GROMACS .gro file of C-alpha atoms in nm:
model
  381
    1MET     CA    1  -0.945  -0.643  -2.065
    2SER     CA    2  -0.643  -0.908  -2.167
    3GLN     CA    3  -0.404  -0.653  -2.059
    4LEU     CA    4  -0.559  -0.642  -1.727
    5GLY     CA    5  -0.381  -0.837  -1.394
    6THR     CA    6  -0.469  -0.960  -1.129
    7GLU     CA    7  -0.336  -0.878  -0.772
    8THR     CA    8  -0.276  -1.263  -0.654
    9ALA     CA    9  -0.340  -1.270  -0.263
   10PHE     CA   10  -0.732  -1.216  -0.360
   11ALA     CA   11  -0.678  -1.558  -0.564
   12VAL     CA   12  -0.432  -1.727  -0.271
   13LEU     CA   13  -0.736  -1.566   0.014
   14ALA     CA   14  -1.035  -1.810  -0.250
   15ARG     CA   15  -0.846  -2.118  -0.223
   16ALA     CA   16  -0.777  -2.094   0.116
   17LYS     CA   17  -1.078  -2.078   0.183
   18ALA     CA   18  -1.200  -2.347  -0.019
   19LEU     CA   19  -0.996  -2.558   0.081
   20GLN     CA   20  -1.108  -2.431   0.472
   21ALA     CA   21  -1.463  -2.529   0.342
   22ALA     CA   22  -1.352  -2.865   0.264
   23GLY     CA   23  -1.242  -2.961   0.632
   24LYS     CA   24  -0.869  -2.796   0.608
   25ASP     CA   25  -0.709  -2.650   0.946
   26ILE     CA   26  -0.526  -2.321   0.720
   27ILE     CA   27  -0.319  -2.013   0.872
   28ASN     CA   28  -0.363  -1.776   0.612
   29LEU     CA   29  -0.050  -1.530   0.586
   30GLY     CA   30  -0.125  -1.457   0.258
   31ILE     CA   31  -0.397  -1.112   0.264
   32GLY     CA   32  -0.274  -0.783   0.342
   33SER     CA   33  -0.616  -0.686   0.612
   34PRO     CA   34  -0.512  -0.619   0.966
   35ASP     CA   35  -0.667  -0.884   1.230
   36PHE     CA   36  -0.752  -0.618   1.431
   37ARG     CA   37  -1.143  -0.512   1.435
   38THR     CA   38  -1.175  -0.132   1.328
   39PRO     CA   39  -1.155   0.111   1.700
   40ASP     CA   40  -1.529   0.101   1.826
   41ASN     CA   41  -1.556   0.448   1.798
   42VAL     CA   42  -1.558   0.480   1.464
   43VAL     CA   43  -1.773   0.209   1.415
   44GLU     CA   44  -2.077   0.360   1.615
   45ALA     CA   45  -1.952   0.677   1.429
   46GLY     CA   46  -2.065   0.561   1.138
   47ILE     CA   47  -2.378   0.385   1.267
   48LYS     CA   48  -2.470   0.711   1.399
   49ALA     CA   49  -2.457   0.791   1.068
   50ILE     CA   50  -2.662   0.583   0.886
   51ARG     CA   51  -2.952   0.672   1.195
   52ASP     CA   52  -2.863   1.048   1.148
   53GLY     CA   53  -2.998   1.000   0.752
   54TYR     CA   54  -2.616   0.989   0.552
   55HIS     CA   55  -2.815   0.776   0.345
   56PHE     CA   56  -2.745   0.999  -0.031
   57TYR     CA   57  -2.498   1.161  -0.271
   58THR     CA   58  -2.208   1.318  -0.104
   59PRO     CA   59  -1.987   1.563  -0.317
   60ALA     CA   60  -1.797   1.339  -0.548
   61LYS     CA   61  -1.478   1.499  -0.378
   62GLY     CA   62  -1.604   1.403  -0.043
   63LEU     CA   63  -1.757   1.573   0.238
   64PRO     CA   64  -1.649   1.891   0.295
   65GLU     CA   65  -1.583   1.855   0.636
   66VAL     CA   66  -1.423   1.507   0.586
   67ARG     CA   67  -1.157   1.668   0.301
   68ALA     CA   68  -1.046   1.930   0.598
   69ALA     CA   69  -1.009   1.632   0.881
   70VAL     CA   70  -0.798   1.508   0.557
   71VAL     CA   71  -0.558   1.814   0.584
   72GLU     CA   72  -0.569   1.853   0.978
   73GLU     CA   73  -0.440   1.464   0.955
   74ILE     CA   74  -0.172   1.606   0.643
   75GLN     CA   75  -0.046   1.840   0.847
   76ARG     CA   76  -0.005   1.626   1.162
   77VAL     CA   77   0.087   1.354   1.006
   78ARG     CA   78   0.368   1.551   0.745
   79GLY     CA   79   0.381   1.880   0.872
   80VAL     CA   80   0.258   2.053   0.511
   81THR     CA   81  -0.031   2.264   0.475
   82ALA     CA   82  -0.279   2.171   0.207
   83ASP     CA   83  -0.606   2.302   0.048
   84PRO     CA   84  -0.897   2.064   0.099
   85GLU     CA   85  -1.056   2.163  -0.220
   86ASN     CA   86  -0.721   1.956  -0.371
   87VAL     CA   87  -0.851   1.638  -0.098
   88ILE     CA   88  -1.092   1.407  -0.317
   89VAL     CA   89  -1.160   1.054  -0.097
   90THR     CA   90  -1.218   0.770  -0.311
   91PRO     CA   91  -1.367   0.455  -0.240
   92GLY     CA   92  -1.068   0.285  -0.109
   93GLY     CA   93  -0.653   0.406  -0.173
   94LYS     CA   94  -0.714   0.222  -0.537
   95PRO     CA   95  -0.876   0.472  -0.745
   96THR     CA   96  -0.655   0.721  -0.712
   97MET     CA   97  -0.385   0.541  -0.897
   98PHE     CA   98  -0.603   0.429  -1.083
   99TYR     CA   99  -0.744   0.774  -1.174
  100ALA     CA  100  -0.346   0.858  -1.164
  101ILE     CA  101  -0.232   0.571  -1.454
  102LEU     CA  102  -0.503   0.673  -1.651
  103MET     CA  103  -0.470   1.055  -1.704
  104PHE     CA  104  -0.097   0.969  -1.774
  105GLY     CA  105  -0.071   0.647  -1.949
  106GLU     CA  106  -0.179   0.625  -2.305
  107PRO     CA  107   0.038   0.474  -2.625
  108GLY     CA  108   0.395   0.549  -2.677
  109THR     CA  109   0.493   0.713  -2.331
  110GLU     CA  110   0.623   0.566  -2.005
  111ILE     CA  111   0.529   0.545  -1.622
  112MET     CA  112   0.798   0.397  -1.373
  113TYR     CA  113   0.679   0.203  -1.088
  114PRO     CA  114   0.838  -0.064  -0.831
  115ASN     CA  115   0.948  -0.434  -0.869
  116PRO     CA  116   0.854  -0.582  -0.660
  117GLY     CA  117   0.507  -0.381  -0.617
  118PHE     CA  118   0.148  -0.457  -0.586
  119PRO     CA  119   0.048  -0.571  -0.883
  120ILE     CA  120  -0.174  -0.324  -0.974
  121TYR     CA  121   0.057  -0.049  -1.072
  122GLU     CA  122   0.182  -0.293  -1.375
  123SER     CA  123  -0.096  -0.402  -1.437
  124MET     CA  124  -0.291  -0.102  -1.487
  125ILE     CA  125  -0.038   0.073  -1.647
  126GLU     CA  126  -0.026  -0.196  -1.879
  127ALA     CA  127  -0.395  -0.153  -1.945
  128SER     CA  128  -0.338   0.224  -2.076
  129GLY     CA  129  -0.188   0.143  -2.298
  130ALA     CA  130   0.180   0.262  -2.177
  131LYS     CA  131   0.498   0.129  -2.107
  132ALA     CA  132   0.543  -0.004  -1.734
  133VAL     CA  133   0.908   0.052  -1.640
  134PRO     CA  134   1.041  -0.161  -1.357
  135MET     CA  135   1.159   0.082  -1.102
  136GLU     CA  136   1.416  -0.271  -0.971
  137LEU     CA  137   1.398  -0.203  -0.528
  138LEU     CA  138   1.721  -0.463  -0.408
  139GLU     CA  139   1.768  -0.697  -0.141
  140SER     CA  140   2.101  -0.532  -0.146
  141ARG     CA  141   1.928  -0.189  -0.060
  142ASP     CA  142   1.672  -0.408   0.210
  143PHE     CA  143   1.398  -0.330  -0.098
  144SER     CA  144   1.487   0.028  -0.203
  145PHE     CA  145   1.594   0.170  -0.502
  146ASP     CA  146   1.848   0.349  -0.590
  147ALA     CA  147   1.768   0.707  -0.686
  148ALA     CA  148   2.094   0.730  -0.961
  149SER     CA  149   1.931   0.412  -1.146
  150VAL     CA  150   1.588   0.570  -1.160
  151LEU     CA  151   1.678   0.893  -1.334
  152ALA     CA  152   1.902   0.756  -1.592
  153LYS     CA  153   1.610   0.583  -1.706
  154ILE     CA  154   1.358   0.840  -1.710
  155ASN     CA  155   1.348   0.997  -2.100
  156ASP     CA  156   1.142   1.207  -2.284
  157ARG     CA  157   0.861   0.989  -2.315
  158THR     CA  158   0.832   0.908  -1.967
  159ARG     CA  159   0.508   1.095  -1.812
  160LEU     CA  160   0.486   0.979  -1.417
  161ILE     CA  161   0.699   0.775  -1.164
  162ILE     CA  162   0.542   0.568  -0.900
  163VAL     CA  163   0.678   0.558  -0.535
  164ASN     CA  164   0.570   0.315  -0.299
  165THR     CA  165   0.715   0.359   0.092
  166PRO     CA  166   0.652   0.178   0.297
  167ALA     CA  167   0.631  -0.087   0.038
  168ASN     CA  168   0.408  -0.374   0.009
  169PRO     CA  169   0.522  -0.660  -0.069
  170THR     CA  170   0.872  -0.566   0.093
  171GLY     CA  171   0.801  -0.406   0.408
  172GLY     CA  172   1.118  -0.172   0.240
  173VAL     CA  173   1.106   0.213   0.405
  174VAL     CA  174   1.312   0.442   0.128
  175PRO     CA  175   1.583   0.564   0.316
  176GLU     CA  176   1.542   1.000   0.307
  177ALA     CA  177   1.870   1.009   0.160
  178GLU     CA  178   1.763   0.837  -0.149
  179LEU     CA  179   1.413   1.029  -0.163
  180ASP     CA  180   1.610   1.355  -0.157
  181ALA     CA  181   1.865   1.272  -0.434
  182LEU     CA  182   1.545   1.117  -0.631
  183ALA     CA  183   1.360   1.488  -0.564
  184GLU     CA  184   1.687   1.654  -0.658
  185GLY     CA  185   1.730   1.494  -0.981
  186LEU     CA  186   1.366   1.557  -1.009
  187LYS     CA  187   1.464   1.886  -1.105
  188ARG     CA  188   1.564   1.754  -1.470
  189PHE     CA  189   1.280   1.699  -1.547
  190PRO     CA  190   0.979   1.909  -1.459
  191ASN     CA  191   0.721   1.752  -1.692
  192VAL     CA  192   0.734   1.422  -1.487
  193ALA     CA  193   0.414   1.370  -1.225
  194ILE     CA  194   0.468   1.139  -0.902
  195LEU     CA  195   0.254   0.926  -0.728
  196SER     CA  196   0.305   0.914  -0.404
  197ASP     CA  197   0.131   0.579  -0.260
  198GLU     CA  198   0.186   0.622   0.088
  199ILE     CA  199  -0.073   0.406   0.243
  200TYR     CA  200   0.168   0.264   0.493
  201SER     CA  201   0.265   0.578   0.648
  202ARG     CA  202   0.133   0.542   0.968
  203LEU     CA  203   0.372   0.176   1.003
  204THR     CA  204   0.711   0.209   1.035
  205TYR     CA  205   0.974   0.046   1.313
  206ASP     CA  206   1.315   0.091   1.412
  207GLY     CA  207   1.287   0.461   1.519
  208GLU     CA  208   1.203   0.522   1.085
  209ARG     CA  209   1.010   0.861   1.043
  210HIS     CA  210   0.751   0.861   0.679
  211VAL     CA  211   0.955   1.049   0.480
  212SER     CA  212   0.659   1.198   0.308
  213LEU     CA  213   0.724   1.327  -0.143
  214LEU     CA  214   0.512   1.606   0.007
  215LYS     CA  215   0.825   1.810   0.207
  216TYR     CA  216   1.005   1.870  -0.123
  217GLU     CA  217   0.848   2.221  -0.210
  218HIS     CA  218   0.955   2.231  -0.575
  219LEU     CA  219   0.735   1.877  -0.628
  220ARG     CA  220   0.406   1.993  -0.476
  221ASP     CA  221   0.285   2.105  -0.803
  222ARG     CA  222   0.345   1.763  -0.943
  223VAL     CA  223   0.277   1.497  -0.642
  224ILE     CA  224  -0.028   1.302  -0.597
  225VAL     CA  225  -0.014   1.174  -0.258
  226LEU     CA  226  -0.223   0.770  -0.205
  227ASP     CA  227  -0.342   0.712   0.170
  228GLY     CA  228  -0.610   0.618   0.318
  229TRP     CA  229  -0.795   0.431   0.644
  230SER     CA  230  -0.753   0.107   0.592
  231LYS     CA  231  -0.425  -0.038   0.666
  232THR     CA  232  -0.410   0.237   0.938
  233TYR     CA  233  -0.772   0.205   1.141
  234SER     CA  234  -0.829  -0.122   1.015
  235MET     CA  235  -1.130  -0.068   0.787
  236THR     CA  236  -1.033  -0.277   0.533
  237GLY     CA  237  -1.383  -0.361   0.440
  238TRP     CA  238  -1.519  -0.020   0.474
  239ARG     CA  239  -1.325   0.101   0.111
  240LEU     CA  240  -1.203   0.432   0.224
  241GLY     CA  241  -0.881   0.626   0.039
  242TRP     CA  242  -0.830   0.969   0.007
  243GLY     CA  243  -0.589   1.117  -0.272
  244LEU     CA  244  -0.424   1.442  -0.275
  245TRP     CA  245  -0.321   1.652  -0.617
  246PRO     CA  246  -0.201   1.933  -0.693
  247ALA     CA  247  -0.417   2.252  -0.835
  248SER     CA  248  -0.331   2.204  -1.205
  249LEU     CA  249  -0.470   1.830  -1.152
  250VAL     CA  250  -0.773   1.750  -0.953
  251GLU     CA  251  -1.079   1.922  -1.133
  252HIS     CA  252  -0.948   1.618  -1.383
  253ALA     CA  253  -0.910   1.302  -1.079
  254GLU     CA  254  -1.243   1.461  -0.963
  255ARG     CA  255  -1.374   1.398  -1.366
  256LEU     CA  256  -1.296   1.045  -1.377
  257GLN     CA  257  -1.456   1.032  -0.971
  258ILE     CA  258  -1.790   1.126  -1.170
  259ASN     CA  259  -1.752   0.896  -1.435
  260SER     CA  260  -1.679   0.570  -1.234
  261VAL     CA  261  -1.800   0.604  -0.846
  262SER     CA  262  -1.943   0.934  -0.829
  263CYS     CA  263  -1.860   0.938  -0.478
  264PRO     CA  264  -1.730   0.777  -0.171
  265SER     CA  265  -2.022   0.590   0.082
  266ALA     CA  266  -2.208   0.887   0.339
  267PRO     CA  267  -2.225   0.706   0.667
  268VAL     CA  268  -1.825   0.582   0.541
  269GLN     CA  269  -1.668   0.924   0.525
  270MET     CA  270  -1.814   1.017   0.864
  271ALA     CA  271  -1.644   0.693   1.002
  272GLY     CA  272  -1.358   0.829   0.820
  273MET     CA  273  -1.408   1.134   0.991
  274GLU     CA  274  -1.452   0.987   1.336
  275ALA     CA  275  -1.122   0.775   1.271
  276LEU     CA  276  -0.887   1.079   1.201
  277ARG     CA  277  -1.007   1.349   1.480
  278GLY     CA  278  -1.074   1.066   1.758
  279PRO     CA  279  -0.819   0.900   1.942
  280GLN     CA  280  -0.543   0.744   1.820
  281ASP     CA  281  -0.477   0.469   2.078
  282ALA     CA  282  -0.607   0.189   1.830
  283VAL     CA  283  -0.298   0.315   1.616
  284GLU     CA  284  -0.047   0.324   1.820
  285HIS     CA  285  -0.114  -0.078   1.964
  286MET     CA  286  -0.153  -0.203   1.637
  287ARG     CA  287   0.178  -0.060   1.539
  288GLN     CA  288   0.293  -0.235   1.888
  289ALA     CA  289   0.125  -0.539   1.845
  290PHE     CA  290   0.267  -0.547   1.426
  291ASP     CA  291   0.636  -0.489   1.545
  292GLU     CA  292   0.611  -0.796   1.805
  293ARG     CA  293   0.517  -0.965   1.493
  294ARG     CA  294   0.792  -0.847   1.261
  295THR     CA  295   1.056  -0.959   1.574
  296LEU     CA  296   0.934  -1.260   1.590
  297ILE     CA  297   0.843  -1.440   1.212
  298VAL     CA  298   1.155  -1.307   1.051
  299GLU     CA  299   1.334  -1.486   1.375
  300GLY     CA  300   1.109  -1.792   1.244
  301LEU     CA  301   1.178  -1.757   0.845
  302ARG     CA  302   1.521  -1.744   0.864
  303SER     CA  303   1.505  -2.102   1.089
  304ILE     CA  304   1.349  -2.239   0.819
  305PRO     CA  305   1.586  -2.423   0.571
  306GLY     CA  306   1.684  -2.236   0.251
  307PHE     CA  307   1.568  -1.909   0.360
  308THR     CA  308   1.693  -1.552   0.419
  309CYS     CA  309   1.540  -1.257   0.541
  310VAL     CA  310   1.602  -0.918   0.543
  311LEU     CA  311   1.391  -0.716   0.876
  312PRO     CA  312   1.166  -0.545   0.757
  313LYS     CA  313   1.078  -0.131   0.846
  314GLY     CA  314   0.771  -0.054   0.792
  315ALA     CA  315   0.391  -0.198   0.653
  316PHE     CA  316   0.345  -0.575   0.744
  317TYR     CA  317   0.509  -0.812   0.518
  318ALA     CA  318   0.825  -1.002   0.584
  319PHE     CA  319   0.961  -1.130   0.161
  320PRO     CA  320   1.216  -1.378   0.241
  321ASN     CA  321   1.440  -1.480  -0.008
  322ILE     CA  322   1.408  -1.861  -0.072
  323THR     CA  323   1.616  -1.989  -0.325
  324GLY     CA  324   1.834  -2.133  -0.129
  325THR     CA  325   1.496  -2.429  -0.138
  326GLY     CA  326   1.565  -2.469  -0.478
  327ARG     CA  327   1.222  -2.375  -0.576
  328THR     CA  328   1.067  -2.133  -0.744
  329SER     CA  329   0.794  -1.887  -0.594
  330ASN     CA  330   0.494  -2.066  -0.732
  331GLU     CA  331   0.588  -2.373  -0.640
  332LEU     CA  332   0.680  -2.323  -0.277
  333GLN     CA  333   0.344  -2.133  -0.264
  334ASN     CA  334   0.168  -2.390  -0.378
  335LEU     CA  335   0.330  -2.682  -0.204
  336LEU     CA  336   0.340  -2.454   0.193
  337LEU     CA  337  -0.085  -2.387   0.088
  338ASP     CA  338  -0.119  -2.777   0.030
  339GLU     CA  339   0.119  -2.947   0.237
  340ALA     CA  340   0.146  -2.717   0.516
  341GLY     CA  341  -0.195  -2.520   0.506
  342VAL     CA  342   0.003  -2.193   0.529
  343ALA     CA  343  -0.125  -1.922   0.234
  344THR     CA  344   0.123  -1.710   0.183
  345VAL     CA  345   0.180  -1.543  -0.206
  346SER     CA  346   0.461  -1.561  -0.512
  347GLY     CA  347   0.730  -1.326  -0.515
  348THR     CA  348   0.575  -1.378  -0.925
  349ALA     CA  349   0.252  -1.165  -0.758
  350PHE     CA  350   0.447  -0.849  -0.730
  351GLY     CA  351   0.664  -0.851  -1.071
  352ALA     CA  352   0.894  -1.064  -1.224
  353LEU     CA  353   1.165  -0.973  -0.972
  354GLY     CA  354   1.012  -1.135  -0.742
  355GLU     CA  355   1.106  -1.458  -0.833
  356GLY     CA  356   1.261  -1.645  -0.582
  357TYR     CA  357   1.069  -1.431  -0.289
  358LEU     CA  358   0.784  -1.536  -0.102
  359ARG     CA  359   0.534  -1.264   0.054
  360PHE     CA  360   0.402  -1.357   0.470
  361SER     CA  361   0.237  -1.076   0.583
  362TYR     CA  362   0.234  -1.070   0.964
  363ALA     CA  363  -0.115  -0.923   1.026
  364SER     CA  364  -0.209  -1.241   1.203
  365SER     CA  365  -0.166  -1.328   1.566
  366LYS     CA  366   0.088  -1.474   1.685
  367GLU     CA  367   0.002  -1.839   1.768
  368GLU     CA  368  -0.066  -1.821   1.385
  369ILE     CA  369   0.265  -1.701   1.255
  370GLU     CA  370   0.411  -1.958   1.523
  371ARG     CA  371   0.178  -2.233   1.421
  372ALA     CA  372   0.242  -2.153   1.049
  373ILE     CA  373   0.647  -2.095   1.095
  374GLU     CA  374   0.668  -2.426   1.273
  375ARG     CA  375   0.449  -2.589   0.958
  376VAL     CA  376   0.633  -2.460   0.697
  377ARG     CA  377   0.943  -2.581   0.863
  378GLY     CA  378   0.772  -2.925   0.895
  379VAL     CA  379   0.778  -2.940   0.510
  380LEU     CA  380   1.088  -2.818   0.418
  381GLY     CA  381   1.307  -2.954   0.729
   0.00000   0.00000   0.00000
């Protein structure tokens, strides 16, 4: 248990809530949850499912009709044909990474993960007994990795590589040319599996097009794709995700699901099916709103003394460099919460390479973003 880390964003959220309960006005730009309501048609589908009697266990992999809807989404968004039998619907996105890391991690092996990156990657790798090998995401490359450097770290102990694009916490999008180079290089390492975390696949900007690792046919027998409903449809609290597994691994993943959560919630699956097959207007509305907020927050952050900020191309996070303030990431996170009433997350919550950065979520209204920037400027200016 001592090997398990945590997700600092939830700790910051709890502290922010406690300060609010004590009467302090807090602007929370720490948690990665869209501020929009789940689309009405999705909500109604969930309610209808409850009323229609979806009260019981489903197959461990999820309802067949929901898995069919996921395959339709894979074809529509990624242009790839998939088999519903290889889809496992999960309660949130995390189970897919949990299962993949449990499968491949053990003492004496190595798993590569993005750093700075989603903290549960490193936490679970270490808990599995494997060595966590950082895949450096560099500000100078707009927080992309260098494929040649990644390939150079692979050895006979490497079992799994985790790729996340668009990325949390940086908002970085790996260029297609870099993914091409990685895919080509992986031909030399046929026993290395890849977990492709594509949970922000529908949230890209400036004409960026999400490139899935499913694009590369020679990798499909070892690529595990993680995606879900939380970010795209503002369904974080519904807890619904999916994984697409190679045929050789899906039975093992299903067994892990049976041994842990049994199956996802039946009525929630029906809501998820409506989200995929129903109108997509709300998705585009949210994406456009995030795009506008992205510009607003980056301009604001760049106006703060000691801050610089790369313009993110995806997700809904800005990851400014704060080294010019002379404070560490943790010091500044705590100062902004205590003195400015603005909740952010220290870059070190996302790995050692996050020192010198803060994560700001712009999944909040323009008004809150503007107020937050003014408060931060007031404390640091």
